[in-house]
Amino acid sequence: MRVILAQPRGFCAGVVRAIEIVERALLTFGPPVYVRHEIVHNRHVVDSLKAKGARFVEDLSEVPPQAVTIFSAHGVARAVEEEAERRGLNVIDATCPLVSKVHNQANRYVRDARQLILIGHAGHPEVEGTKGRIPVPVHLVQTEADVARLDIPRDTPIAYVTQTTLSVDDTRGIIAALELKFSDVVGPDTRDICYATQNRQSAVRELCKLADVLLVVGASNSSNSNRLREIGADSGIPSYLIADGSELRPEWVRDARTVGITAGASAPETLVENVIDALAQLDKVDISTMAGRIEDIEFKLPASLANWNPSKAATA
Ligand code: SF4
């Protein structure tokens, strides 16, 4: 069985930064440190940080006063920040800088007196965070049908922003529907929203031309991993989202000559290796990596952790 790995795949700079923030906070301040929501959507990552002393909570009321509290990469609403301040929590913000960029852009549009459309999935923490940072009501749309239902006069100035991990193809259709329905629409170039989403989606499209089956390593609640699986299915090959090798079903790959593997932005490479090991239990595997973009983007750490000194932390 040939196994071709997508390039790029797996961790993005925002996820690397968020995990490093928790690890440095644990070493700098000592456990426990509290993390609001899963720092990134991957159980293996969360479990390994738990083992080091991180405590994950969904609500700040679960955090003791003054405790070190980290906001996840998905971002938080202003009200959450204000509650943390009221309770005197020592906050470190691991919001991905590209998510913060969307927040800033959305607020600029609102200051320009435009009605704001947020293209994203209801209930996703990033969407909740973005909505909660805009001081006026936001129209959330998930589909072109949602655009048709918007009850806003045609000549109203409109702006849109999108969840960072959506499929570029999906958003293209929604943006086209907005431009058809309204006469004055502005928004960012969706290809520039998140380099990692764009690169992983482009790579998986190429990979699907080479593979008979696609395995996407990622968590079921990971938005970008779900989008990668959808792109595989839209390309016409059976495509499965798989958390790790234990979930591999032999019938998925029984007739495949070439299996393509990619991984969502929150899935560590060890899980890709784990899936390859599971394939190797079924057949002899010949592994290669497709040609693709090499990413070298890094995001700066928050100032409170940037000057962290490992030797000092070890003795602290
Ligand atoms: S997928 Fe993009 S926006 Fe999300 S954490 Fe990674 S780099 Fe940031």
Short mmCIF file of C-alpha atoms and ligand atoms in Angstrom, two decimals:
data_model
loop_
_atom_site.label_atom_id
_atom_site.label_comp_id
_atom_site.label_asym_id
_atom_site.label_seq_id
_atom_site.Cartn_x
_atom_site.Cartn_y
_atom_site.Cartn_z
CA MET A 1 0.00 0.00 0.00
CA ARG A 2 1.34 3.43 -0.93
CA VAL A 3 0.89 6.09 1.73
CA ILE A 4 1.31 9.72 0.68
CA LEU A 5 1.49 12.41 3.34
CA ALA A 6 0.18 15.90 2.62
CA GLN A 7 2.60 18.82 2.76
CA PRO A 8 1.89 20.89 4.77
CA ARG A 9 -0.20 19.10 7.38
CA GLY A 10 -0.74 19.25 11.13
CA PHE A 11 0.25 21.96 13.60
CA CYS A 12 0.02 25.59 12.51
CA ALA A 13 1.90 28.49 14.12
CA GLY A 14 -1.15 29.48 16.21
CA VAL A 15 -1.43 26.01 17.74
CA VAL A 16 2.33 25.74 18.39
CA ARG A 17 2.20 29.11 20.14
CA ALA A 18 -0.86 28.20 22.25
CA ILE A 19 0.68 24.93 23.45
CA GLU A 20 3.99 26.64 24.20
CA ILE A 21 2.16 29.29 26.22
CA VAL A 22 0.63 26.60 28.48
CA GLU A 23 3.93 24.75 28.82
CA ARG A 24 5.89 27.91 29.63
CA ALA A 25 3.21 29.07 32.06
CA LEU A 26 3.43 25.73 33.88
CA LEU A 27 7.21 26.02 34.15
CA THR A 28 7.20 29.72 35.06
CA PHE A 29 4.35 29.78 37.59
CA GLY A 30 4.14 26.11 38.53
CA PRO A 31 1.00 23.96 38.33
CA PRO A 32 -1.87 24.28 38.34
CA VAL A 33 -2.54 26.76 35.57
CA TYR A 34 -6.11 27.05 34.35
CA VAL A 35 -7.05 27.01 30.68
CA ARG A 36 -10.45 28.24 29.54
CA HIS A 37 -11.76 25.76 26.96
CA GLU A 38 -9.55 23.15 25.23
CA ILE A 39 -6.41 25.12 24.35
CA VAL A 40 -6.68 23.61 20.86
CA HIS A 41 -9.24 21.05 19.68
CA ASN A 42 -7.29 17.86 20.24
CA ARG A 43 -7.81 15.44 23.12
CA HIS A 44 -4.26 14.07 22.96
CA VAL A 45 -2.80 17.57 23.30
CA VAL A 46 -5.19 18.40 26.13
CA ASP A 47 -4.45 15.14 27.98
CA SER A 48 -0.70 15.65 27.75
CA LEU A 49 -1.01 19.20 29.18
CA LYS A 50 -3.35 17.89 31.90
CA ALA A 51 -0.66 15.41 32.89
CA LYS A 52 1.75 18.35 33.32
CA GLY A 53 -0.65 20.23 35.60
CA ALA A 54 -2.97 22.23 33.35
CA ARG A 55 -6.63 22.32 34.40
CA PHE A 56 -9.20 22.86 31.68
CA VAL A 57 -12.43 24.69 32.51
CA GLU A 58 -15.36 25.89 30.44
CA ASP A 59 -16.31 28.72 32.79
CA LEU A 60 -14.16 31.19 34.69
CA SER A 61 -16.27 30.59 37.82
CA GLU A 62 -14.33 27.31 38.13
CA VAL A 63 -11.03 29.21 38.49
CA PRO A 64 -9.84 30.25 41.98
CA PRO A 65 -9.12 33.98 42.49
CA GLN A 66 -5.70 35.21 41.29
CA ALA A 67 -4.94 31.93 39.51
CA VAL A 68 -2.98 31.90 36.23
CA THR A 69 -5.61 31.60 33.52
CA ILE A 70 -4.97 31.04 29.83
CA PHE A 71 -7.47 31.87 27.08
CA SER A 72 -7.45 29.32 24.26
CA ALA A 73 -6.27 29.91 20.67
CA HIS A 74 -9.89 30.43 19.57
CA GLY A 75 -10.20 33.78 21.32
CA VAL A 76 -12.75 35.01 23.87
CA ALA A 77 -15.55 37.56 24.08
CA ARG A 78 -14.85 40.91 25.75
CA ALA A 79 -17.22 39.90 28.58
CA VAL A 80 -14.94 36.96 29.44
CA GLU A 81 -11.94 39.28 29.66
CA GLU A 82 -13.93 41.65 31.87
CA GLU A 83 -15.01 38.82 34.16
CA ALA A 84 -11.39 37.68 34.49
CA GLU A 85 -10.38 41.22 35.39
CA ARG A 86 -13.20 41.50 37.98
CA ARG A 87 -12.07 38.26 39.58
CA GLY A 88 -8.41 39.34 39.63
CA LEU A 89 -7.24 36.42 37.50
CA ASN A 90 -3.72 36.46 36.13
CA VAL A 91 -4.58 36.14 32.43
CA ILE A 92 -2.32 35.01 29.61
CA ASP A 93 -4.00 35.27 26.24
CA ALA A 94 -3.21 32.45 23.76
CA THR A 95 -5.66 33.78 21.13
CA CYS A 96 -4.08 33.16 17.73
CA PRO A 97 -2.86 36.48 16.28
CA LEU A 98 -4.79 35.69 13.08
CA VAL A 99 -8.02 35.41 15.09
CA SER A 100 -7.20 38.74 16.77
CA LYS A 101 -6.66 40.20 13.29
CA VAL A 102 -10.23 39.19 12.38
CA HIS A 103 -11.50 40.85 15.59
CA ASN A 104 -9.70 44.09 14.73
CA GLN A 105 -10.89 44.04 11.15
CA ALA A 106 -14.50 43.46 12.24
CA ASN A 107 -14.35 46.41 14.63
CA ARG A 108 -12.91 48.65 11.92
CA TYR A 109 -15.87 47.78 9.67
CA VAL A 110 -18.32 48.54 12.47
CA ARG A 111 -16.62 51.90 13.11
CA ASP A 112 -17.13 52.63 9.39
CA ALA A 113 -20.89 52.24 10.06
CA ARG A 114 -21.26 48.95 8.19
CA GLN A 115 -23.58 46.11 9.20
CA LEU A 116 -21.35 43.16 10.02
CA ILE A 117 -21.87 39.64 8.66
CA LEU A 118 -19.87 36.87 10.32
CA ILE A 119 -19.48 33.77 8.16
CA GLY A 120 -18.97 30.84 10.52
CA HIS A 121 -20.43 27.95 12.47
CA ALA A 122 -22.86 28.73 15.29
CA GLY A 123 -21.57 27.64 18.66
CA HIS A 124 -17.91 27.30 17.64
CA PRO A 125 -15.79 29.02 20.31
CA GLU A 126 -14.02 31.20 17.74
CA VAL A 127 -17.37 32.45 16.43
CA GLU A 128 -18.64 33.08 19.97
CA GLY A 129 -15.42 34.96 20.76
CA THR A 130 -15.60 37.09 17.61
CA LYS A 131 -19.29 37.92 18.15
CA GLY A 132 -18.47 38.87 21.72
CA ARG A 133 -15.85 41.41 20.67
CA ILE A 134 -18.15 43.46 18.46
CA PRO A 135 -20.15 46.12 20.33
CA VAL A 136 -23.16 45.86 17.99
CA PRO A 137 -25.33 42.89 16.88
CA VAL A 138 -23.63 40.66 14.32
CA HIS A 139 -25.44 38.65 11.62
CA LEU A 140 -24.09 35.09 11.65
CA VAL A 141 -24.48 33.21 8.36
CA GLN A 142 -23.50 29.60 7.77
CA THR A 143 -24.95 29.00 4.30
CA GLU A 144 -26.10 30.81 1.17
CA ALA A 145 -29.68 30.16 2.33
CA ASP A 146 -28.89 32.17 5.49
CA VAL A 147 -27.82 35.06 3.25
CA ALA A 148 -31.16 34.88 1.40
CA ARG A 149 -32.95 35.15 4.78
CA LEU A 150 -31.11 38.33 5.89
CA ASP A 151 -33.69 41.05 6.38
CA ILE A 152 -31.51 44.07 5.60
CA PRO A 153 -32.22 46.73 2.90
CA ARG A 154 -30.22 46.17 -0.30
CA ASP A 155 -28.33 49.48 -0.19
CA THR A 156 -27.14 49.09 3.44
CA PRO A 157 -23.31 49.21 3.68
CA ILE A 158 -22.26 45.63 4.52
CA ALA A 159 -18.96 44.09 5.61
CA TYR A 160 -18.14 40.47 6.25
CA VAL A 161 -15.49 38.60 8.21
CA THR A 162 -15.08 34.84 8.40
CA GLN A 163 -14.13 32.16 10.88
CA THR A 164 -10.45 31.42 10.18
CA THR A 165 -10.83 27.69 9.59
CA LEU A 166 -13.63 27.58 7.03
CA SER A 167 -13.19 26.08 3.59
CA VAL A 168 -12.27 28.76 1.10
CA ASP A 169 -14.72 27.14 -1.35
CA ASP A 170 -17.64 27.40 1.08
CA THR A 171 -16.99 31.02 1.90
CA ARG A 172 -16.64 31.89 -1.80
CA GLY A 173 -20.27 30.87 -2.42
CA ILE A 174 -21.54 32.80 0.60
CA ILE A 175 -19.59 35.93 -0.35
CA ALA A 176 -20.92 35.73 -3.90
CA ALA A 177 -24.47 35.52 -2.46
CA LEU A 178 -23.80 38.61 -0.30
CA GLU A 179 -22.48 40.54 -3.30
CA LEU A 180 -25.58 39.60 -5.26
CA LYS A 181 -27.99 40.58 -2.49
CA PHE A 182 -26.36 43.87 -1.42
CA SER A 183 -25.00 46.79 -3.44
CA ASP A 184 -22.13 47.82 -1.11
CA VAL A 185 -20.18 44.87 0.31
CA VAL A 186 -16.58 44.88 1.56
CA GLY A 187 -14.49 42.16 3.17
CA PRO A 188 -10.98 40.74 3.31
CA ASP A 189 -9.52 38.47 0.66
CA THR A 190 -10.46 35.10 2.21
CA ARG A 191 -7.19 33.55 0.96
CA ASP A 192 -5.33 35.87 3.33
CA ILE A 193 -7.34 35.07 6.46
CA CYS A 194 -5.27 32.15 7.69
CA TYR A 195 -2.20 30.90 5.79
CA ALA A 196 -2.45 27.49 7.53
CA THR A 197 -6.08 26.86 6.56
CA GLN A 198 -5.35 27.90 2.99
CA ASN A 199 -2.15 25.81 2.69
CA ARG A 200 -3.67 22.65 4.21
CA GLN A 201 -6.73 22.90 1.99
CA SER A 202 -4.65 23.45 -1.18
CA ALA A 203 -2.39 20.52 -0.26
CA VAL A 204 -5.31 18.16 0.35
CA ARG A 205 -6.82 19.06 -3.03
CA GLU A 206 -3.54 18.02 -4.70
CA LEU A 207 -3.28 14.92 -2.51
CA CYS A 208 -6.76 13.77 -3.58
CA LYS A 209 -5.54 13.62 -7.20
CA LEU A 210 -3.01 10.96 -6.12
CA ALA A 211 -4.93 8.93 -3.54
CA ASP A 212 -7.86 6.47 -3.57
CA VAL A 213 -8.77 7.15 0.05
CA LEU A 214 -8.14 10.14 2.33
CA LEU A 215 -7.55 9.92 6.07
CA VAL A 216 -7.66 13.22 7.95
CA VAL A 217 -6.06 12.99 11.37
CA GLY A 218 -7.90 15.32 13.72
CA ALA A 219 -10.56 15.66 16.37
CA SER A 220 -14.27 15.53 15.55
CA ASN A 221 -14.73 19.01 17.07
CA SER A 222 -11.86 20.50 15.04
CA SER A 223 -13.37 22.82 12.43
CA ASN A 224 -10.37 22.87 10.09
CA SER A 225 -10.06 19.04 10.20
CA ASN A 226 -13.73 18.66 9.26
CA ARG A 227 -13.23 21.05 6.34
CA LEU A 228 -10.26 18.96 5.10
CA ARG A 229 -12.41 15.81 5.16
CA GLU A 230 -15.17 17.63 3.25
CA ILE A 231 -12.69 18.72 0.57
CA GLY A 232 -11.63 15.07 0.19
CA ALA A 233 -15.26 13.95 -0.16
CA ASP A 234 -15.97 16.77 -2.66
CA SER A 235 -12.96 15.58 -4.67
CA GLY A 236 -14.76 12.26 -5.06
CA ILE A 237 -12.71 9.92 -2.87
CA PRO A 238 -13.85 8.24 0.36
CA SER A 239 -12.61 10.51 3.16
CA TYR A 240 -12.52 9.80 6.87
CA LEU A 241 -11.77 11.92 9.93
CA ILE A 242 -9.80 9.83 12.39
CA ALA A 243 -8.56 10.80 15.85
CA ASP A 244 -5.76 8.22 15.93
CA GLY A 245 -4.81 4.75 14.67
CA SER A 246 -7.26 2.98 16.99
CA GLU A 247 -10.13 4.37 14.91
CA LEU A 248 -8.86 2.99 11.59
CA ARG A 249 -11.32 0.54 10.03
CA PRO A 250 -9.66 -2.04 7.74
CA GLU A 251 -12.56 -1.90 5.26
CA TRP A 252 -11.81 1.79 4.55
CA VAL A 253 -8.45 0.96 2.98
CA ARG A 254 -8.90 -2.69 1.94
CA ASP A 255 -9.15 -1.92 -1.80
CA ALA A 256 -6.96 1.19 -1.80
CA ARG A 257 -3.67 1.20 -3.66
CA THR A 258 -2.78 4.69 -2.40
CA VAL A 259 -3.88 6.17 0.92
CA GLY A 260 -3.50 9.92 1.40
CA ILE A 261 -3.01 11.24 4.92
CA THR A 262 -3.28 14.79 6.15
CA ALA A 263 -3.74 16.25 9.62
CA GLY A 264 -5.72 19.20 10.95
CA ALA A 265 -3.93 22.22 12.37
CA SER A 266 -4.43 20.98 15.95
CA ALA A 267 -3.26 17.37 15.37
CA PRO A 268 0.30 16.47 16.45
CA GLU A 269 2.56 14.54 14.08
CA THR A 270 2.73 11.65 16.60
CA LEU A 271 -0.93 10.91 15.74
CA VAL A 272 -0.08 10.78 12.01
CA GLU A 273 2.65 8.27 12.89
CA ASN A 274 0.14 6.35 14.97
CA VAL A 275 -2.23 6.09 11.99
CA ILE A 276 0.65 4.94 9.74
CA ASP A 277 1.48 2.26 12.33
CA ALA A 278 -2.15 1.09 12.22
CA LEU A 279 -2.00 0.90 8.40
CA ALA A 280 1.25 -1.06 8.65
CA GLN A 281 -0.60 -3.67 10.73
CA LEU A 282 -2.81 -4.30 7.69
CA ASP A 283 -0.29 -4.22 4.84
CA LYS A 284 3.28 -3.36 3.94
CA VAL A 285 3.36 0.43 3.55
CA ASP A 286 5.51 2.52 1.24
CA ILE A 287 5.50 6.07 2.67
CA SER A 288 6.29 9.29 0.84
CA THR A 289 5.50 12.97 1.32
CA MET A 290 4.04 14.99 -1.52
CA ALA A 291 5.86 18.06 -2.75
CA GLY A 292 4.37 21.11 -1.08
CA ARG A 293 4.86 24.36 0.67
CA ILE A 294 7.31 24.47 3.59
CA GLU A 295 5.93 26.76 6.29
CA ASP A 296 8.25 28.87 8.42
CA ILE A 297 5.76 31.19 10.11
CA GLU A 298 6.19 31.72 13.85
CA PHE A 299 4.11 33.91 16.14
CA LYS A 300 5.63 35.83 19.04
CA LEU A 301 4.75 34.78 22.57
CA PRO A 302 2.96 37.19 24.95
CA ALA A 303 5.43 39.56 26.61
CA SER A 304 4.90 37.95 30.06
CA LEU A 305 6.34 34.67 28.77
CA ALA A 306 8.59 35.81 25.92
CA ASN A 307 11.63 36.42 28.14
CA TRP A 308 11.22 33.11 29.90
CA ASN A 309 14.49 31.58 30.98
CA PRO A 310 14.38 27.77 31.21
CA SER A 311 17.30 27.53 33.68
CA LYS A 312 15.69 30.08 36.02
CA ALA A 313 12.31 28.38 35.72
CA ALA A 314 13.79 25.00 36.54
CA THR A 315 15.15 26.28 39.84
CA ALA A 316 12.17 28.50 40.68
S1 SF4 B 1 -5.62 27.55 12.01
FE1 SF4 B 1 -4.93 29.64 11.49
S2 SF4 B 1 -6.17 31.00 12.78
FE2 SF4 B 1 -6.37 28.92 13.63
S3 SF4 B 1 -4.77 28.80 15.21
FE3 SF4 B 1 -3.87 28.03 13.30
S4 SF4 B 1 -2.85 29.83 12.37
FE4 SF4 B 1 -4.30 30.59 13.90
#
